[in-house]
Tab-separated table of C-alpha atoms in Angstrom:
chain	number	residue	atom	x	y	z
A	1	UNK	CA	-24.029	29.407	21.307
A	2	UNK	CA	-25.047	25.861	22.189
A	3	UNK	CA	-22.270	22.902	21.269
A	4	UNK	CA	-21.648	19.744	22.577
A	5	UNK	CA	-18.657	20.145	24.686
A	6	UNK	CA	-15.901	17.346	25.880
A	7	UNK	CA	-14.830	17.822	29.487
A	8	UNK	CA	-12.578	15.147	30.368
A	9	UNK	CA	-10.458	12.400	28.038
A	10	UNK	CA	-12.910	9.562	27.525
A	11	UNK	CA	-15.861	11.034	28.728
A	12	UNK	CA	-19.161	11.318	27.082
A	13	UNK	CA	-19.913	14.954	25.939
A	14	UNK	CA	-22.260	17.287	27.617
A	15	UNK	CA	-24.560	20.377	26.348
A	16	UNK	CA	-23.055	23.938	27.164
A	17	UNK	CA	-22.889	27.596	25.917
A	18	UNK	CA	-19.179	28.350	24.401
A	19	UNK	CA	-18.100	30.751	22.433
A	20	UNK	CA	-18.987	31.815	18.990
A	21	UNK	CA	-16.266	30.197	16.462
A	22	UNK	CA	-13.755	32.487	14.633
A	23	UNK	CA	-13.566	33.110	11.368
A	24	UNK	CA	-15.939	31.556	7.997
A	25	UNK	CA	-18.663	29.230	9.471
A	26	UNK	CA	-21.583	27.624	9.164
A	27	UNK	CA	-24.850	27.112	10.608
A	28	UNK	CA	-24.490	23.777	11.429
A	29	UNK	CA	-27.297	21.879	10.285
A	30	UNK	CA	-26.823	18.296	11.388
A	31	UNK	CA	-23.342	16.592	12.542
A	32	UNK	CA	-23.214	12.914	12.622
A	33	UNK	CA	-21.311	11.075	15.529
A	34	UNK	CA	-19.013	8.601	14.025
A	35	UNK	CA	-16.095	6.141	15.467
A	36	UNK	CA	-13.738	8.924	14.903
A	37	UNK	CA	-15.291	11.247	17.274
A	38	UNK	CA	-15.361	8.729	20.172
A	39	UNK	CA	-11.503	7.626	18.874
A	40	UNK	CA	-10.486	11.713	19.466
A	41	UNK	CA	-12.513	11.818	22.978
A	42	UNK	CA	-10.473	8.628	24.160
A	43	UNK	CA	-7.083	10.162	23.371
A	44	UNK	CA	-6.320	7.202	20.974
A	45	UNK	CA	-5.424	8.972	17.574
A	46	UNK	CA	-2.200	9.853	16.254
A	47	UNK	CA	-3.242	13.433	16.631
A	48	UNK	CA	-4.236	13.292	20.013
A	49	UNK	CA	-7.602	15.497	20.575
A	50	UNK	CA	-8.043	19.325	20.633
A	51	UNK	CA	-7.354	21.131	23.931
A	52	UNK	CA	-9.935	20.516	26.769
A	53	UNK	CA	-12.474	21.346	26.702
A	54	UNK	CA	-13.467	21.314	23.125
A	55	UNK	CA	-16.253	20.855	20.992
A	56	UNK	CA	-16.612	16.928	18.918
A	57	UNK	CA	-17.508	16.345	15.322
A	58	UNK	CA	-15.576	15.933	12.138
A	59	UNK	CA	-18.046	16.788	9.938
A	60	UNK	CA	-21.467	18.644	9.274
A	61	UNK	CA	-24.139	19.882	7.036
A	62	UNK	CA	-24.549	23.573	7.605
A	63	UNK	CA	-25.485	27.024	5.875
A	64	UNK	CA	-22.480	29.512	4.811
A	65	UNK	CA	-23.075	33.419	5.008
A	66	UNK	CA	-23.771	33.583	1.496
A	67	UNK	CA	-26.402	31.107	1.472
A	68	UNK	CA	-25.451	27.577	0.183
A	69	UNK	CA	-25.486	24.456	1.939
A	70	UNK	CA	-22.181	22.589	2.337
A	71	UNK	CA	-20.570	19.365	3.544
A	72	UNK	CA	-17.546	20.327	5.593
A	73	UNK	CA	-15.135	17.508	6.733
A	74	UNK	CA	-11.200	16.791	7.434
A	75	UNK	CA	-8.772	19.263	8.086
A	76	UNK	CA	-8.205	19.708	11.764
A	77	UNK	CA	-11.959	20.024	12.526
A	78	UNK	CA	-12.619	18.232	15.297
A	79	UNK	CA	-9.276	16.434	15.545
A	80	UNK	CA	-6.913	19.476	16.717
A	81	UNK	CA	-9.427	21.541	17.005
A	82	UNK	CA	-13.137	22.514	17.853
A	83	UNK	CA	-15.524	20.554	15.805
A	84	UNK	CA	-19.074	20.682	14.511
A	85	UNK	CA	-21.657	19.068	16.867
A	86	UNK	CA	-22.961	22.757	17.930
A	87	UNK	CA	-25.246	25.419	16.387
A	88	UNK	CA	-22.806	26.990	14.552
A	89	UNK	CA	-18.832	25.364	13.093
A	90	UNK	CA	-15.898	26.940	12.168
A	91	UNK	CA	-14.856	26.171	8.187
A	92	UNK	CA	-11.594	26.365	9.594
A	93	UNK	CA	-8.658	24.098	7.079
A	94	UNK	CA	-11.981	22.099	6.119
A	95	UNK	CA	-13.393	20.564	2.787
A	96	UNK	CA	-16.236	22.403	1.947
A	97	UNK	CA	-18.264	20.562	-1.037
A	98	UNK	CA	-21.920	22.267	-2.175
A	99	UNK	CA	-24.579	19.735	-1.119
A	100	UNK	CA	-26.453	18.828	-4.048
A	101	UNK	CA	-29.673	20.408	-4.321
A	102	UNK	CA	-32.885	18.665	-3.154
A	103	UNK	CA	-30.434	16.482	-0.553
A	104	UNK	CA	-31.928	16.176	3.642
A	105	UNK	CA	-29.559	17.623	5.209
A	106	UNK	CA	-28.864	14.982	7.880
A	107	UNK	CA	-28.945	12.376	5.262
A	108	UNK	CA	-26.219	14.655	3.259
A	109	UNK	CA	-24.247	14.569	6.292
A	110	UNK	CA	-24.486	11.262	7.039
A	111	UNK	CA	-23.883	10.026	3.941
A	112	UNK	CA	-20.186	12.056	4.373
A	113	UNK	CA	-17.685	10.047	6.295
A	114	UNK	CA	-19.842	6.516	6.512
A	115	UNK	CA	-21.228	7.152	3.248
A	116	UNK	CA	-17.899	7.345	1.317
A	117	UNK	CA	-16.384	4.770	3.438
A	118	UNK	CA	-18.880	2.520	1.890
A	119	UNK	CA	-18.331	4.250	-1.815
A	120	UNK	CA	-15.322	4.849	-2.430
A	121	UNK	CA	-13.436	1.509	-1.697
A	122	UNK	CA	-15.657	-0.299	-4.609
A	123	UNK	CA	-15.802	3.565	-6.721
A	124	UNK	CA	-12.475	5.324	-6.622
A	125	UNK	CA	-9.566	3.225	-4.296
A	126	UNK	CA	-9.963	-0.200	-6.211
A	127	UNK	CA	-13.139	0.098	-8.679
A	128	UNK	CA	-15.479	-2.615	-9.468
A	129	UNK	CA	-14.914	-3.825	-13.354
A	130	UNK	CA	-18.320	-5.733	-13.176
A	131	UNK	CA	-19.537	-9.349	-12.528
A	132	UNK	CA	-17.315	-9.848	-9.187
A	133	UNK	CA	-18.192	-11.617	-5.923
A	134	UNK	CA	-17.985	-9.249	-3.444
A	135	UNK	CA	-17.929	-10.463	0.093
A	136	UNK	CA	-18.838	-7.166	2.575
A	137	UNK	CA	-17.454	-7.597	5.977
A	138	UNK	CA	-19.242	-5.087	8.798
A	139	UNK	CA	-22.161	-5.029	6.966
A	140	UNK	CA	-24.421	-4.790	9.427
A	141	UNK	CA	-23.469	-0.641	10.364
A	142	UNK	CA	-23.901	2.545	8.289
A	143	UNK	CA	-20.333	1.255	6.416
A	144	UNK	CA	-21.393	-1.789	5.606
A	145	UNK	CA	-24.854	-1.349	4.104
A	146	UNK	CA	-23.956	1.633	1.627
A	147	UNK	CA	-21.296	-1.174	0.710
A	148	UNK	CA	-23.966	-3.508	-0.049
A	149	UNK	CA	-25.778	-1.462	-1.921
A	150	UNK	CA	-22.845	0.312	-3.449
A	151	UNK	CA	-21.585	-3.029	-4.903
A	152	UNK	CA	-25.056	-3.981	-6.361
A	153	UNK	CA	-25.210	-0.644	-8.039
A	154	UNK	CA	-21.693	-0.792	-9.929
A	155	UNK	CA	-22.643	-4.599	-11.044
A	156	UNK	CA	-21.087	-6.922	-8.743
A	157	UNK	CA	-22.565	-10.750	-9.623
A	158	UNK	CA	-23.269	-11.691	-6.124
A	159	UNK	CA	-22.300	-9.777	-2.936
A	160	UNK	CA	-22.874	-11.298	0.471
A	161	UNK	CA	-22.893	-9.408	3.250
A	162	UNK	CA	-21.408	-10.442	6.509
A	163	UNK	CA	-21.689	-9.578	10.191
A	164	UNK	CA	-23.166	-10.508	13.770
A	165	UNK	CA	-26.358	-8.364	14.027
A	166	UNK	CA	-29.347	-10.681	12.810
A	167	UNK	CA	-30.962	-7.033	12.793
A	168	UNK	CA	-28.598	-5.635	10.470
A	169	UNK	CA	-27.878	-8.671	8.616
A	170	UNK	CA	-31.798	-8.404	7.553
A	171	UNK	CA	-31.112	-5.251	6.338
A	172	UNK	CA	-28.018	-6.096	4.300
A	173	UNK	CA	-30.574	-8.387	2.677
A	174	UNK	CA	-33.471	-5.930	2.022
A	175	UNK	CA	-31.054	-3.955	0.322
A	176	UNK	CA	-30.122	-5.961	-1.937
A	177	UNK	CA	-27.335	-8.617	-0.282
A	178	UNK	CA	-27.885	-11.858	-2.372
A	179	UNK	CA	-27.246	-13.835	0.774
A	180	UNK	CA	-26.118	-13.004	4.431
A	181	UNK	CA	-23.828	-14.920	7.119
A	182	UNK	CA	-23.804	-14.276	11.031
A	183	UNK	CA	-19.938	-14.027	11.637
A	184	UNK	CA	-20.205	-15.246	15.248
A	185	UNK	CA	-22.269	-18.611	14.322
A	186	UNK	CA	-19.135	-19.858	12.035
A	187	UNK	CA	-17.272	-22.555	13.161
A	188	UNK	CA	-15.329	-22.410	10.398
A	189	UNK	CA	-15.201	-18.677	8.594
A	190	UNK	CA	-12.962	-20.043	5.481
A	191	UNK	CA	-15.161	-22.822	4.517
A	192	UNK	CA	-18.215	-20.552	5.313
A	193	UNK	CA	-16.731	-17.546	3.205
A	194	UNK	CA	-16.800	-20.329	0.200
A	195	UNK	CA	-19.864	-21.867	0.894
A	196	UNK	CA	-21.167	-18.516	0.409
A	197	UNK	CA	-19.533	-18.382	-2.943
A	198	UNK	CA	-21.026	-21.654	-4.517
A	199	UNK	CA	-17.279	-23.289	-2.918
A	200	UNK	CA	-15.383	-20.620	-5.082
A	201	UNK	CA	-14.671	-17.775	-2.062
A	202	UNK	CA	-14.970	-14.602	-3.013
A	203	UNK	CA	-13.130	-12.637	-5.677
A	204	UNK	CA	-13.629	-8.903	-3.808
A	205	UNK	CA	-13.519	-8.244	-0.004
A	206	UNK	CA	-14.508	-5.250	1.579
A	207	UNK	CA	-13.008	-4.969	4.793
A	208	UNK	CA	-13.570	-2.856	7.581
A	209	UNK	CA	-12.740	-5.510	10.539
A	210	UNK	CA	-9.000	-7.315	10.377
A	211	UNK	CA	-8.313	-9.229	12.223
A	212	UNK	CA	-9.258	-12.695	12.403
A	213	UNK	CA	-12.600	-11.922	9.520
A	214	UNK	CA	-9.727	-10.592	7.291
A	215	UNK	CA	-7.670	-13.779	7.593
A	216	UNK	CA	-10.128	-16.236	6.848
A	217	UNK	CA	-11.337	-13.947	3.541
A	218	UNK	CA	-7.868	-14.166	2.835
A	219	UNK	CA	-7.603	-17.720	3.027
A	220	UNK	CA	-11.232	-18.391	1.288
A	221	UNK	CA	-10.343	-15.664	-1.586
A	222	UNK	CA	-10.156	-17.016	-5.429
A	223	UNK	CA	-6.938	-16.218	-7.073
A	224	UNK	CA	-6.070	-12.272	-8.135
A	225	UNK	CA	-8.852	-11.642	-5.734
A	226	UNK	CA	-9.303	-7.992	-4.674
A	227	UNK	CA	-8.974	-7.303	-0.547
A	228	UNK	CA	-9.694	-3.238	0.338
A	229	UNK	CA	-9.458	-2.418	4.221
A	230	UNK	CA	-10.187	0.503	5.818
A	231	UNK	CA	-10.710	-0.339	9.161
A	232	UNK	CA	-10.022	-2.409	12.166
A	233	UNK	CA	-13.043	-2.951	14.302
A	234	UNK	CA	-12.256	-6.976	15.011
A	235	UNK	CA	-8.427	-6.251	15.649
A	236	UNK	CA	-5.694	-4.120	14.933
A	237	UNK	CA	-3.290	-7.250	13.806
A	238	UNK	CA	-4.212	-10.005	11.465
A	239	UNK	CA	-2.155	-13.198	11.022
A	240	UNK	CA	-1.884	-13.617	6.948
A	241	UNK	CA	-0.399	-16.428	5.424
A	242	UNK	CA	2.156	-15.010	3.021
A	243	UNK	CA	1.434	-18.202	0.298
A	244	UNK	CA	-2.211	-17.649	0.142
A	245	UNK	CA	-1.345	-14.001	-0.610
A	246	UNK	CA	1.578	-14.888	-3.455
A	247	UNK	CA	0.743	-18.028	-4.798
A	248	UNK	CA	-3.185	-16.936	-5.533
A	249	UNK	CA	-1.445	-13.371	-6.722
A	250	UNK	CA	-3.671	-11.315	-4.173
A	251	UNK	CA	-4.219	-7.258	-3.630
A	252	UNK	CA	-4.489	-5.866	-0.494
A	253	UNK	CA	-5.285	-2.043	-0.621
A	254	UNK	CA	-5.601	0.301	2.470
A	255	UNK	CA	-8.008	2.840	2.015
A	256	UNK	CA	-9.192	6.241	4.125
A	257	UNK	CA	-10.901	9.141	3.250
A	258	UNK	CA	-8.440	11.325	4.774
A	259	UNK	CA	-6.489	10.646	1.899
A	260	UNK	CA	-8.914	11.125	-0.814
A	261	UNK	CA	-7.851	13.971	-2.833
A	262	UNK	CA	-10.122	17.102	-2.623
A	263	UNK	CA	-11.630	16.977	-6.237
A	264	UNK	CA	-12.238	12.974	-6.325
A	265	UNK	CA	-13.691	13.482	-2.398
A	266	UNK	CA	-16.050	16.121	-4.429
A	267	UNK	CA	-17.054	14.286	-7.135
A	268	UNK	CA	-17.733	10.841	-5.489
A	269	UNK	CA	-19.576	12.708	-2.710
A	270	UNK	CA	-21.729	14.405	-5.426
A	271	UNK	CA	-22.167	10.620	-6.837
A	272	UNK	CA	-23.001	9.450	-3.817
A	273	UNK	CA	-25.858	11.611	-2.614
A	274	UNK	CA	-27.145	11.822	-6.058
A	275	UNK	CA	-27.839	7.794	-6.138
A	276	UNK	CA	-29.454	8.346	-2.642
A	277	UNK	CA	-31.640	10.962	-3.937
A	278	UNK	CA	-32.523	8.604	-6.548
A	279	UNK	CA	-33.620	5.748	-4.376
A	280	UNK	CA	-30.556	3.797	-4.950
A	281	UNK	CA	-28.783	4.388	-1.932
A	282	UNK	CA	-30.712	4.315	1.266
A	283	UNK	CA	-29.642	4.421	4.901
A	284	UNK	CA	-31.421	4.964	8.553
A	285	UNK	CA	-30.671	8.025	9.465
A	286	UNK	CA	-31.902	8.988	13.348
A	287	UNK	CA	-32.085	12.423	13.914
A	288	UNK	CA	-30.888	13.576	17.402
A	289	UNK	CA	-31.712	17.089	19.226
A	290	UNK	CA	-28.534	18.547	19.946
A	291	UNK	CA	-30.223	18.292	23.831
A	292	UNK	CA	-29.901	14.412	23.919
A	293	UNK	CA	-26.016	14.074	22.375
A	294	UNK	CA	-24.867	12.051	25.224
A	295	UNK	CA	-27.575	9.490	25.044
A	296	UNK	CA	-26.622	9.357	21.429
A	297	UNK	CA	-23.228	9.204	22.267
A	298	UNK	CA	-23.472	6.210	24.606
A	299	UNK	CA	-25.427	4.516	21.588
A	300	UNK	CA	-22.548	5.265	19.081
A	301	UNK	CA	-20.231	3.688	21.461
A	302	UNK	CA	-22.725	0.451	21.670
A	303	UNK	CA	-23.081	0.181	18.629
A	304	UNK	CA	-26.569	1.895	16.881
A	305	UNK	CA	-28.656	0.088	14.755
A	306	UNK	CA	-29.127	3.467	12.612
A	307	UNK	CA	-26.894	6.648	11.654
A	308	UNK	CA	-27.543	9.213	14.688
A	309	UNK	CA	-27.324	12.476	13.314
A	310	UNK	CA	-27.622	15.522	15.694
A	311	UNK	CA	-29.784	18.277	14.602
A	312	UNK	CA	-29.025	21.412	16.744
């Protein structure tokens, strides 16, 4: 069969014939590339990558033997072992959750990992109660705008979305961000962060950057405000003042999907693709022949302005 295959630690990924996988799989429908994929090629993961050569992706959209479409993801797919940019996957240790009927497939699968990055912070890990101010950090990618949007559709008063693409920024705002800020035009991110507030700050941060984003939302945050982080993208450390933390009562939450139990990772993904199916989700989804994956995977690495999907 055709797959994407790895060659070399760090290098970009290259279009071969390997062999058929073992075992249950799928006919891989579409794979998305996501950060994790390029982290597992660079050899920067706790879990080091699967032997070389091997095959990227830690997820996909496929067909099983008896029919139904599926959402694999997790498990060692792709992370200790072959993954699921290729024609067909193996289910392997994998989630499998039924794609709701009616769903694209590529938009299915790439509303998986990016999609419930976006969800399940606001959904599952530290719901929204209704009427907060929800400041989205990175939400100019895939992560950030299903934030945006997630936020308006579980009642938050006023999210503002934050970031450094103009591009993306204006699509924060089409989907429904009640105001925008460029994070590299700041001077000073604290007394924007409350500006953008009405001079309150925000009562809700979504965080997928750290670093030095995360300490100023720290800093601008209202007291008992909510601050969720699931990523790192502006730096792995972040300087936090421990009195803004205790003395306005903060709560910092981590949050990955790899820890997601299997039955909540079900449900919410149901949730998820059923408000996109619905019109109340929507994300750019670019739709790559398996052919072109390195191209697509030197965009990933740039940074995309839409959700590249390959479609073997």
């Amino acid at each position: 069969m055709r797959a994407a295959l790895i060659r070399e630690v760090g290098a970009a990924p290259e279009v071969a014939d390997v062999r058929e996988p073992d075992g249950d799989a799928i006919e891989v429908l579409a794979a998305p590339i996501n950060p994790i994929d390029l982290a597992v090629s660079r050899g920067i993961l706790a879990t080091g990558h699967p032997e070389l050569p091997y095959v990227p992706g830690c997820e996909a959209v496929g067909r099983t033997a008896d029919g139904k479409v599926v959402w694999i993801y997790a498990g060692s797919l792709g992370r200790t072992s072959n993954g699921a940019i290729a024609e067909r996957a193996a289910m392997g240790d994998s989630t499998a959750i039924e794609v709701p009927a009616g769903a694209d497939p590529a938009l299915a699968a790439a509303l998986g990992i990016a999609g419930l990055a976006g969800w399940l912070p606001l959904a599952w890990r530290a719901p929204l109660r209704g009427g907060e101010n929800v400041l989205v950090l990175g939400a100019t990618g895939s992560v950030g705008l299903v934030a945006v949007q997630t936020a308006k559709l579980l009642g938050a008063g006023r999210v503002v979305a934050a970031g450094r693409s103009a591009d993306g920024l204006e699509r924060a705002r089409e989907r429904g961000a009640d105001a925008t800020l460029r994070l590299d035009e700041a001077d000073d991110l604290v007394a924007a962060f409350k500006e953008a507030f009405g001079g309150e700050g925000p009562s809700y941060v979504f965080d997928p950057l750290w670093g030095e984003p995360a300490r100023a939302a720290v800093e601008a945050a209202v007291p008992h405000a909510m601050i969720v982080n699931l990523g790192q993208s502006a730096g792995a450390t972040s300087e936090l003042a421990s009195a803004a933390v205790r003395f306005k009562s903060l709560s910092i939450h981590g949050h990955t999907n790899f820890a997601v139990p299997p039955g909540e990772l079900a449900e919410h993904y149901r949730r998820l693709v059923g408000h996109a199916l619905a019109g109340g989700i929507r994300l750019d989804v670019e739709r790559v022949p398996l052919e072109d994956v390195a191209d697509a995977w030197r965009r990933q690495a740039e940074g995309a302005g839409t959700k590249l999907v390959v479609v073997p």
